[in-house]
PDB file of C-alpha atoms in Angstrom:
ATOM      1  CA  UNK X  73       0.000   0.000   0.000  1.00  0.00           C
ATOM      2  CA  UNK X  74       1.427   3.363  -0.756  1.00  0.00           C
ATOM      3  CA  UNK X  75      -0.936   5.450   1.547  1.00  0.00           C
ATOM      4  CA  UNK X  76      -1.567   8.697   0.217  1.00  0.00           C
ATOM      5  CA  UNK X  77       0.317  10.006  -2.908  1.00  0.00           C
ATOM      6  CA  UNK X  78       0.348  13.545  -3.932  1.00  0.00           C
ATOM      7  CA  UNK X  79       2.013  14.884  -6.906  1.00  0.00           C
ATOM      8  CA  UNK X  80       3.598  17.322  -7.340  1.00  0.00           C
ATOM      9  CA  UNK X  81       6.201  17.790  -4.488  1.00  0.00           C
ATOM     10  CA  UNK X  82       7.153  21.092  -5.383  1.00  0.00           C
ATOM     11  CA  UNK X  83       6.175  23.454  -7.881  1.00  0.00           C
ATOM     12  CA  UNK X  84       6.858  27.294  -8.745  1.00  0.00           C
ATOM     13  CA  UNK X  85       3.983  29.342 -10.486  1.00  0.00           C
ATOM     14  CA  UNK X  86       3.834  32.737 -11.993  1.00  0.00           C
ATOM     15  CA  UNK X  87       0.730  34.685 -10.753  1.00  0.00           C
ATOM     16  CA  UNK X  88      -2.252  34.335 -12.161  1.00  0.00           C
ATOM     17  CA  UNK X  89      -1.214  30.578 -13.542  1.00  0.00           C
ATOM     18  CA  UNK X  90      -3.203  27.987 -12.943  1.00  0.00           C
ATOM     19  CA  UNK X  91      -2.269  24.567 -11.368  1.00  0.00           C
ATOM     20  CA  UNK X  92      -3.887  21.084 -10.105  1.00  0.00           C
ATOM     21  CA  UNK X  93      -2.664  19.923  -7.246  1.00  0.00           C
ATOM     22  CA  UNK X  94      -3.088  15.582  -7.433  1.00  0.00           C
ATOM     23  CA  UNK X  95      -3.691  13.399  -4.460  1.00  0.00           C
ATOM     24  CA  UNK X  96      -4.848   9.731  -4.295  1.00  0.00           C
ATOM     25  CA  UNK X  97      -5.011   7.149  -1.921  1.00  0.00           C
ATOM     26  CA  UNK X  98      -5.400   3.559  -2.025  1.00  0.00           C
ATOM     27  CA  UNK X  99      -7.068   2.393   1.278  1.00  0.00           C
ATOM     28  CA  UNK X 100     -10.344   2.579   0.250  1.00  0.00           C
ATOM     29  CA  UNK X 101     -11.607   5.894   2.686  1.00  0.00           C
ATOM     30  CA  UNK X 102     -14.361   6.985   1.997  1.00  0.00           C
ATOM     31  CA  UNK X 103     -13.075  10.742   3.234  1.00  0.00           C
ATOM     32  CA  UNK X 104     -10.377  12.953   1.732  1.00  0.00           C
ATOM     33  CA  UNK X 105      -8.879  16.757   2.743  1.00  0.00           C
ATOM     34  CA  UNK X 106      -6.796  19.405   1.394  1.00  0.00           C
ATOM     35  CA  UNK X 107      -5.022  21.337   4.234  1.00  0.00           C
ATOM     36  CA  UNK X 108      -2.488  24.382   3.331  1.00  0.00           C
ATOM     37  CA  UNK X 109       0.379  24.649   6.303  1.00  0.00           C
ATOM     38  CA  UNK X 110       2.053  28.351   6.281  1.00  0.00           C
ATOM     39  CA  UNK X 111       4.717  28.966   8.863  1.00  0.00           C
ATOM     40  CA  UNK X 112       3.423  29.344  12.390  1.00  0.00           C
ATOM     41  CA  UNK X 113      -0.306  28.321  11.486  1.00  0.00           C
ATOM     42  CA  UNK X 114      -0.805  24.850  11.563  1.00  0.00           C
ATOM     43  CA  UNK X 115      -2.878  23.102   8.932  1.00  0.00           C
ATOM     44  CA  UNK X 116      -6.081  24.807   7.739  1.00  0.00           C
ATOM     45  CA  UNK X 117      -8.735  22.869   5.883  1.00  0.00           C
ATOM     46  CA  UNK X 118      -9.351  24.260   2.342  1.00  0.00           C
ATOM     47  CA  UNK X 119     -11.838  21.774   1.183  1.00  0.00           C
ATOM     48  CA  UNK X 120     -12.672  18.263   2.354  1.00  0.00           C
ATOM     49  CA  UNK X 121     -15.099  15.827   0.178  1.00  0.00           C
ATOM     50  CA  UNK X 122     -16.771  13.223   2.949  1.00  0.00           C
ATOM     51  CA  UNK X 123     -17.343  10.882   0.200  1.00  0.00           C
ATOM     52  CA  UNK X 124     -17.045   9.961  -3.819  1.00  0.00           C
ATOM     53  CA  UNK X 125     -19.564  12.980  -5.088  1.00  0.00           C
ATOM     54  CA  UNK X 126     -20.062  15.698  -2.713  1.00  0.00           C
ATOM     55  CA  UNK X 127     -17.252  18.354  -1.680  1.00  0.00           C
ATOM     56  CA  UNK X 128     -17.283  21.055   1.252  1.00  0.00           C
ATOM     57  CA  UNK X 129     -16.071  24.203   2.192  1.00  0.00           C
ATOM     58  CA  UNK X 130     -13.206  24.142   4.501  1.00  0.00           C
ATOM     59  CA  UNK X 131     -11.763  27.207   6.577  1.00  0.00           C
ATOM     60  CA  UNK X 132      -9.975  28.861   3.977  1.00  0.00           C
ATOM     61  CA  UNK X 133     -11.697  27.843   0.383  1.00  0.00           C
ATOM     62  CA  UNK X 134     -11.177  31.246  -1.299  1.00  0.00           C
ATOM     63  CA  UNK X 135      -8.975  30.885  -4.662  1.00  0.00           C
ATOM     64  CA  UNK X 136      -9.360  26.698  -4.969  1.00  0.00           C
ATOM     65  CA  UNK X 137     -11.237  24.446  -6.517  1.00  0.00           C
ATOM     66  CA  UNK X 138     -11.682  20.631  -5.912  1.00  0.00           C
ATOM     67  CA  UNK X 139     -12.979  17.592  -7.853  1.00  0.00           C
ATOM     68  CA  UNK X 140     -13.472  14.146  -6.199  1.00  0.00           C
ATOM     69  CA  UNK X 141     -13.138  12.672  -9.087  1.00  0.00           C
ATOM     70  CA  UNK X 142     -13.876   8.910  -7.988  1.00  0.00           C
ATOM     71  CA  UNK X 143     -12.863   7.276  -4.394  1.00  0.00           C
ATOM     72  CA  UNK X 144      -9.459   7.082  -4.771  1.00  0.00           C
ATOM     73  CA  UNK X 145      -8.678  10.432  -6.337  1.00  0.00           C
ATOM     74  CA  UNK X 146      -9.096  14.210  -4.776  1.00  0.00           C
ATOM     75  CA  UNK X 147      -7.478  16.755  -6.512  1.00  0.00           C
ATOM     76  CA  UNK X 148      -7.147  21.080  -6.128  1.00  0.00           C
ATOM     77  CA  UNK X 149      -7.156  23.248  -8.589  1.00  0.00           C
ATOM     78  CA  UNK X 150      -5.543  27.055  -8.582  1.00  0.00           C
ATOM     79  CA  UNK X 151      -7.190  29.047 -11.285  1.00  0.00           C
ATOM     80  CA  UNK X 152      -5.433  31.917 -10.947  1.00  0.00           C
ATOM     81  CA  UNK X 153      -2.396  31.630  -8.345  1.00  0.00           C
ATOM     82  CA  UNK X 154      -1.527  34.546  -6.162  1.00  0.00           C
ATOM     83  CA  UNK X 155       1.593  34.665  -4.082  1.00  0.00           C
ATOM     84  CA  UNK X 156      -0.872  34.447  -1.164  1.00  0.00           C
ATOM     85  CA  UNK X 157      -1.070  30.650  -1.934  1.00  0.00           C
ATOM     86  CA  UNK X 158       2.597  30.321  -1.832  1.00  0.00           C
ATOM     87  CA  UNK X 159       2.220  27.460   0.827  1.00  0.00           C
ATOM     88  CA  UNK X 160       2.644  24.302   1.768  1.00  0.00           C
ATOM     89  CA  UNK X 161      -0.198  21.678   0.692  1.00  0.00           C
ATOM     90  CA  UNK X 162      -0.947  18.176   2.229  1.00  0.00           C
ATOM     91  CA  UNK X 163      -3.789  15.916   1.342  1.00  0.00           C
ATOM     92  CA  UNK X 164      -5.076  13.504   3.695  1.00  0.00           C
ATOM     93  CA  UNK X 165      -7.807  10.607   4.256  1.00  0.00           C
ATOM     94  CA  UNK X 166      -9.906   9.038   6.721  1.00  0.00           C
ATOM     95  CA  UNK X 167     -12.224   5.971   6.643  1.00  0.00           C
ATOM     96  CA  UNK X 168     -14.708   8.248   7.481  1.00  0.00           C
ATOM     97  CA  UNK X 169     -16.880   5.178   9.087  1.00  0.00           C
ATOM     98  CA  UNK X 170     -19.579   6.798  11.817  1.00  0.00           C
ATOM     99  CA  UNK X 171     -18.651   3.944  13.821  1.00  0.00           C
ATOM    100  CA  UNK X 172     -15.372   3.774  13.428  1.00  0.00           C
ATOM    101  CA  UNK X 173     -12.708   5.636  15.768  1.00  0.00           C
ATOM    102  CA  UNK X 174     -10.817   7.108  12.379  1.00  0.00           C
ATOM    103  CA  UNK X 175      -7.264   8.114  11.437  1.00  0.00           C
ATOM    104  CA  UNK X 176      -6.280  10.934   9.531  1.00  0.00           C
ATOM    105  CA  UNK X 177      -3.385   9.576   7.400  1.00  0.00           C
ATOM    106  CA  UNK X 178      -1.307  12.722   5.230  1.00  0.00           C
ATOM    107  CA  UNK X 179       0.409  13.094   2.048  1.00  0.00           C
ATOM    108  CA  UNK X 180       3.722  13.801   1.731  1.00  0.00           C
ATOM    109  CA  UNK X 181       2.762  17.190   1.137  1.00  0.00           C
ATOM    110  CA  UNK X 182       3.478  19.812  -2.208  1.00  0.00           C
ATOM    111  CA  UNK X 183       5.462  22.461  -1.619  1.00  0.00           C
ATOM    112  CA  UNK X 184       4.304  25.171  -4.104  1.00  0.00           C
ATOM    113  CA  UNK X 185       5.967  28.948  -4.437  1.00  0.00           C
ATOM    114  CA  UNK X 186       3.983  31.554  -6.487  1.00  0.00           C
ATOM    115  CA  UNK X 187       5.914  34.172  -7.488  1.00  0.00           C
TER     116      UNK X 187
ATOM    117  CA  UNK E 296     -12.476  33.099  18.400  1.00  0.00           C
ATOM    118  CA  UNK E 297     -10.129  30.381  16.208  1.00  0.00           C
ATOM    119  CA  UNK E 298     -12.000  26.938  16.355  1.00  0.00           C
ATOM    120  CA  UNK E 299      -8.943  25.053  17.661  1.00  0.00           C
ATOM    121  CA  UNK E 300      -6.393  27.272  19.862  1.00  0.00           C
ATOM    122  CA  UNK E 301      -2.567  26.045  21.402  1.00  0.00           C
ATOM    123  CA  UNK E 302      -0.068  27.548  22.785  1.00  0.00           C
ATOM    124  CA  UNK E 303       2.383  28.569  19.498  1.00  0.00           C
ATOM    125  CA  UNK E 304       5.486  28.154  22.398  1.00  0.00           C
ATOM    126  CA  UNK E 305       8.277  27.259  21.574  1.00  0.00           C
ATOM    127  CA  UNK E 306       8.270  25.229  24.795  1.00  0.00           C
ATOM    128  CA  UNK E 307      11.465  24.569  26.626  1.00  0.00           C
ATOM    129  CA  UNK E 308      11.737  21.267  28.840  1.00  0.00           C
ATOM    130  CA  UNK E 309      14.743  19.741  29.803  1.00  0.00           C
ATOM    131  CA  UNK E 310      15.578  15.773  28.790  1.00  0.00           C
ATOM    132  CA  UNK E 311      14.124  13.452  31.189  1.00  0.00           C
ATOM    133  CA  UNK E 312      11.183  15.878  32.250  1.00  0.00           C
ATOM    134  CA  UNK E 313       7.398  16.075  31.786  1.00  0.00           C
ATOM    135  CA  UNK E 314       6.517  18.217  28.614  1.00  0.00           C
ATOM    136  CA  UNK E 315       2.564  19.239  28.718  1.00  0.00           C
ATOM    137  CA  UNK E 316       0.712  20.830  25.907  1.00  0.00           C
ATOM    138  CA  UNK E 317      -2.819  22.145  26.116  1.00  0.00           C
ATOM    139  CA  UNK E 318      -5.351  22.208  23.231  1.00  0.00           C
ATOM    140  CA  UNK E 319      -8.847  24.195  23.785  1.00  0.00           C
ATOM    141  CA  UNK E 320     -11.853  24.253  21.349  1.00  0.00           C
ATOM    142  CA  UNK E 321     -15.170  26.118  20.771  1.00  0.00           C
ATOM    143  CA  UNK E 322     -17.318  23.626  19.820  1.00  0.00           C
ATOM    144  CA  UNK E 323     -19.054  21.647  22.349  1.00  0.00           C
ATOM    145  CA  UNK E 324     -20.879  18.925  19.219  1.00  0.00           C
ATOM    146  CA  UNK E 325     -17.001  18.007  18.746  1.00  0.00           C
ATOM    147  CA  UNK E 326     -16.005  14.377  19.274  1.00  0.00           C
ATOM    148  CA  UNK E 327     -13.162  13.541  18.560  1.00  0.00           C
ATOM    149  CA  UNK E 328      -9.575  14.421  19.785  1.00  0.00           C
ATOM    150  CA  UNK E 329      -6.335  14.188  18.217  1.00  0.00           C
ATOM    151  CA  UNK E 330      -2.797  14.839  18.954  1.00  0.00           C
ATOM    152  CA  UNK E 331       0.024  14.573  15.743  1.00  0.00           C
ATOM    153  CA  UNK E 332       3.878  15.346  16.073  1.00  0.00           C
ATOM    154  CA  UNK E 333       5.315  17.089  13.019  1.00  0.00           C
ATOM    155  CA  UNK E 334       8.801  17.261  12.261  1.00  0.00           C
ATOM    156  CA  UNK E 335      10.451  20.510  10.065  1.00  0.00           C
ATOM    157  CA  UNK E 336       9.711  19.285   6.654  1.00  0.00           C
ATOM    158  CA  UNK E 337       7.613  16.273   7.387  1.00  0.00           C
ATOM    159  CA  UNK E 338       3.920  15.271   7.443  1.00  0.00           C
ATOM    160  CA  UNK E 339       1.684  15.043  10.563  1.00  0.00           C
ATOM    161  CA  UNK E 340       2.536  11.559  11.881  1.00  0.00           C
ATOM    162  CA  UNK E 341      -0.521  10.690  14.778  1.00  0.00           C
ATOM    163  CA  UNK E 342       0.705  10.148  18.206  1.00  0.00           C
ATOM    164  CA  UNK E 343      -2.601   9.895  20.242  1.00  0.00           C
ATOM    165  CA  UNK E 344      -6.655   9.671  20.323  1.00  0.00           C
ATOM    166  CA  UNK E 345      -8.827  10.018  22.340  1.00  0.00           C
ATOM    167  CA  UNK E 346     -12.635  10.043  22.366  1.00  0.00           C
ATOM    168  CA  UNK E 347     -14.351  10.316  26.369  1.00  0.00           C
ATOM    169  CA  UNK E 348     -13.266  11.959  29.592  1.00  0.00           C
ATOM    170  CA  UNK E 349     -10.043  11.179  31.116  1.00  0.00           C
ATOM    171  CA  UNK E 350      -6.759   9.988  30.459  1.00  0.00           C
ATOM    172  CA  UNK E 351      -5.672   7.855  27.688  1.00  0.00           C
ATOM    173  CA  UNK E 352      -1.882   6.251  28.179  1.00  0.00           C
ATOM    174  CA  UNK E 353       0.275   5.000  25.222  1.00  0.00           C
ATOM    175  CA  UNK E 354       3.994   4.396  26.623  1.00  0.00           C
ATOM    176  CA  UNK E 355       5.405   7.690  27.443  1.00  0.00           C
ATOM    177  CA  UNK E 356       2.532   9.782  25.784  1.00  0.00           C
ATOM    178  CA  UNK E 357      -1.122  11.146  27.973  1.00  0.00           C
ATOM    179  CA  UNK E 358      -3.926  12.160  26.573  1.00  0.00           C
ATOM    180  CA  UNK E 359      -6.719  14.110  28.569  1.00  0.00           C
ATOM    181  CA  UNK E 360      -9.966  15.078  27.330  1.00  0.00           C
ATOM    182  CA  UNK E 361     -12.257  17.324  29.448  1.00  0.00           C
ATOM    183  CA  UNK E 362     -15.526  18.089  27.398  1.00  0.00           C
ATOM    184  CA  UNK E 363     -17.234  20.162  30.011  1.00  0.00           C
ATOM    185  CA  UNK E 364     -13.602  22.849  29.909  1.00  0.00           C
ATOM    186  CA  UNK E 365     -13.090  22.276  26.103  1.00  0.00           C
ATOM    187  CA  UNK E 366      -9.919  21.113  27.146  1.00  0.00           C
ATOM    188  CA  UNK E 367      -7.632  18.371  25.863  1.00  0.00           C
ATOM    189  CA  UNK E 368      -3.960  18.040  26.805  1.00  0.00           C
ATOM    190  CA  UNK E 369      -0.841  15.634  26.386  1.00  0.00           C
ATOM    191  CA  UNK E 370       1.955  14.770  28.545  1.00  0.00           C
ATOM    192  CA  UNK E 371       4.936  12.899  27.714  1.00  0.00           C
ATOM    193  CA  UNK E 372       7.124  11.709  29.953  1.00  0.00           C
ATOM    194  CA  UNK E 373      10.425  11.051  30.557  1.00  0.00           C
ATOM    195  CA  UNK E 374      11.151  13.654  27.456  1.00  0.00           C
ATOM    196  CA  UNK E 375      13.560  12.421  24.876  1.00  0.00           C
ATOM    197  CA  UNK E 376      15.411  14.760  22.322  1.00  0.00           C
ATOM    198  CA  UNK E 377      13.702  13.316  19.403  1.00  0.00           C
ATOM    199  CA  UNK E 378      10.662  14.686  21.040  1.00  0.00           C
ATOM    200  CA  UNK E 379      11.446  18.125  19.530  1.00  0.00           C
ATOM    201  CA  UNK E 380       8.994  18.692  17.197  1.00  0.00           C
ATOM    202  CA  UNK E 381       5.680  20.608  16.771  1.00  0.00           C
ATOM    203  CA  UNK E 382       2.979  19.057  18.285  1.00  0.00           C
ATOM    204  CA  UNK E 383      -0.344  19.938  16.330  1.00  0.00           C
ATOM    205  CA  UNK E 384      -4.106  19.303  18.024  1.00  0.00           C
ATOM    206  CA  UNK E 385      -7.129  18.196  16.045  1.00  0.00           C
ATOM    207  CA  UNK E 386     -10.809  18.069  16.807  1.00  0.00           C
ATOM    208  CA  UNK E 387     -13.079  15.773  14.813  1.00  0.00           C
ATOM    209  CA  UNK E 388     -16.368  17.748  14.528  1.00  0.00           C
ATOM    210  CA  UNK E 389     -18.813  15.129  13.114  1.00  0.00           C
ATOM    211  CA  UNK E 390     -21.963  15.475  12.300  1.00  0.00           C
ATOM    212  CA  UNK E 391     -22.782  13.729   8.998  1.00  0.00           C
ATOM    213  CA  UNK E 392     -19.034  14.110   7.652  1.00  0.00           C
ATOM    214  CA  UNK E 393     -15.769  14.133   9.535  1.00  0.00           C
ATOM    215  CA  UNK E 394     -14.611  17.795   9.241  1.00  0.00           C
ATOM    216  CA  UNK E 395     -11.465  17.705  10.916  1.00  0.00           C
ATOM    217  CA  UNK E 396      -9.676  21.304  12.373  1.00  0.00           C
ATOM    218  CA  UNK E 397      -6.214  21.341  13.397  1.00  0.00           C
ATOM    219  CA  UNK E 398      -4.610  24.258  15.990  1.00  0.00           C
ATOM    220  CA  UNK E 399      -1.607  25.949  15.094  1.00  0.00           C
ATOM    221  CA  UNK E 400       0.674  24.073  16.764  1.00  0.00           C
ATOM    222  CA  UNK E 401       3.139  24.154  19.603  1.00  0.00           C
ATOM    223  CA  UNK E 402       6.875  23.893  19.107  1.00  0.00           C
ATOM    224  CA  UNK E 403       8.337  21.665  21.702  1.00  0.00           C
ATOM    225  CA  UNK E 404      12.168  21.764  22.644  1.00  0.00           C
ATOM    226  CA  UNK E 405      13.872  19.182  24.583  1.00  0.00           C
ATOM    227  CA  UNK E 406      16.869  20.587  26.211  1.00  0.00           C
ATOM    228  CA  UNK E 407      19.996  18.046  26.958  1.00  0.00           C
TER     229      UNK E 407
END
């Protein structure tokens, strides 16, 4: 099992490029996240999909855009990238069973710069 | 009022002492508790659960959950260099999803 995979690991952008961010997992969880970490602030939640066809607001959803597009698979997307996004991103996953005392298992994480 | 709130520290404990970090949170439907250690460059690695009042022990590592305060702390004892790290809290607010909200994060510092 490799977990969670995101790709890229690090990318620079130009503002106003645009960029997906991928992230898949292969445990079968029914509940995937995007998180941005910025020095000193911990992880806020940008978006989180609690299962294969519906998506949610996070803390901080201004700027992204997400598609689950099946189980395994939830990806970001940067329209127009601002250097306020320069940050670093980690995707994680959760079984996301009501009856199940879940673990939040992370990404490697994508270090992107916008410039 | 920030969902999640820690102490940013850093905190400073000598090797071979008790290191406690406190975690509050605003909402009283949350149900879930979480503690994760992240090291400079690495991924939130979970340490500790914990779900009902009281203390939860794993080796070296306390968890305490107080739902009536908000409150939910770790100890770890008999602190060990490689302790050094940030030590992030998470609250599990389900309702019909698991929406998960992390603190900020203390920095901890083991001193030899």
């Amino acid at each position: 099992n490799a977990g969670v995979t995101q790709t890229p690991k690090f990318q620079v952008l130009k503002t106003g490029q645009s960029m997906t961010l991928q992230c898949a997992q292969d445990m079968n969880h029914n509940s995937m996240y995007w998180y941005r970490q910025d020095p000193g602030m911990g992880l806020r939640l940008i978006y989180y999909s609690a299962s294969e066809g519906t998506t949610d607001k996070g803390e901080v959803p201004n700027g992204y855009n997400v598609s689950r597009l099946n189980k395994r698979e939830f990806s970001l997307r940067l329209e127009s990238a601002a250097p306020s996004q320069t940050s670093v991103y980690f995707c994680a996953s959760i079984k996301g069973d009501i009856e199940s005392t879940d673990t939040q298992y992370f990404g490697p994480g994508t270090r992107l710069t916008v410039l | 009022q920030k969902e999640v709130e820690q102490n940013s520290g850093p905190l400073s404990v000598p090797e071979g002492a008790i290191a406690s970090l406190n975690c509050t949170y605003s909402d009283r439907g949350s149900q879930s508790f979480f503690w994760y250690r992240q090291y400079s460059g690495k991924s939130p690695e979970l340490i500790m659960s914990i779900y009902s009042n009281g203390d939860k022990e794993d080796g070296r590592f306390t968890a305490q959950l107080n739902k009536a305060s908000q409150y939910v702390s770790l100890l770890i004892r008999d602190s060990q260099p490689s302790d050094s790290a940030t030590y992030l809290c998470a609250v599990n607010r389900y309702s019909s999803a698991s929406k998960i909200i992390f603190g900020s994060g203390t920095r901890l510092s083991i001193r030899p």
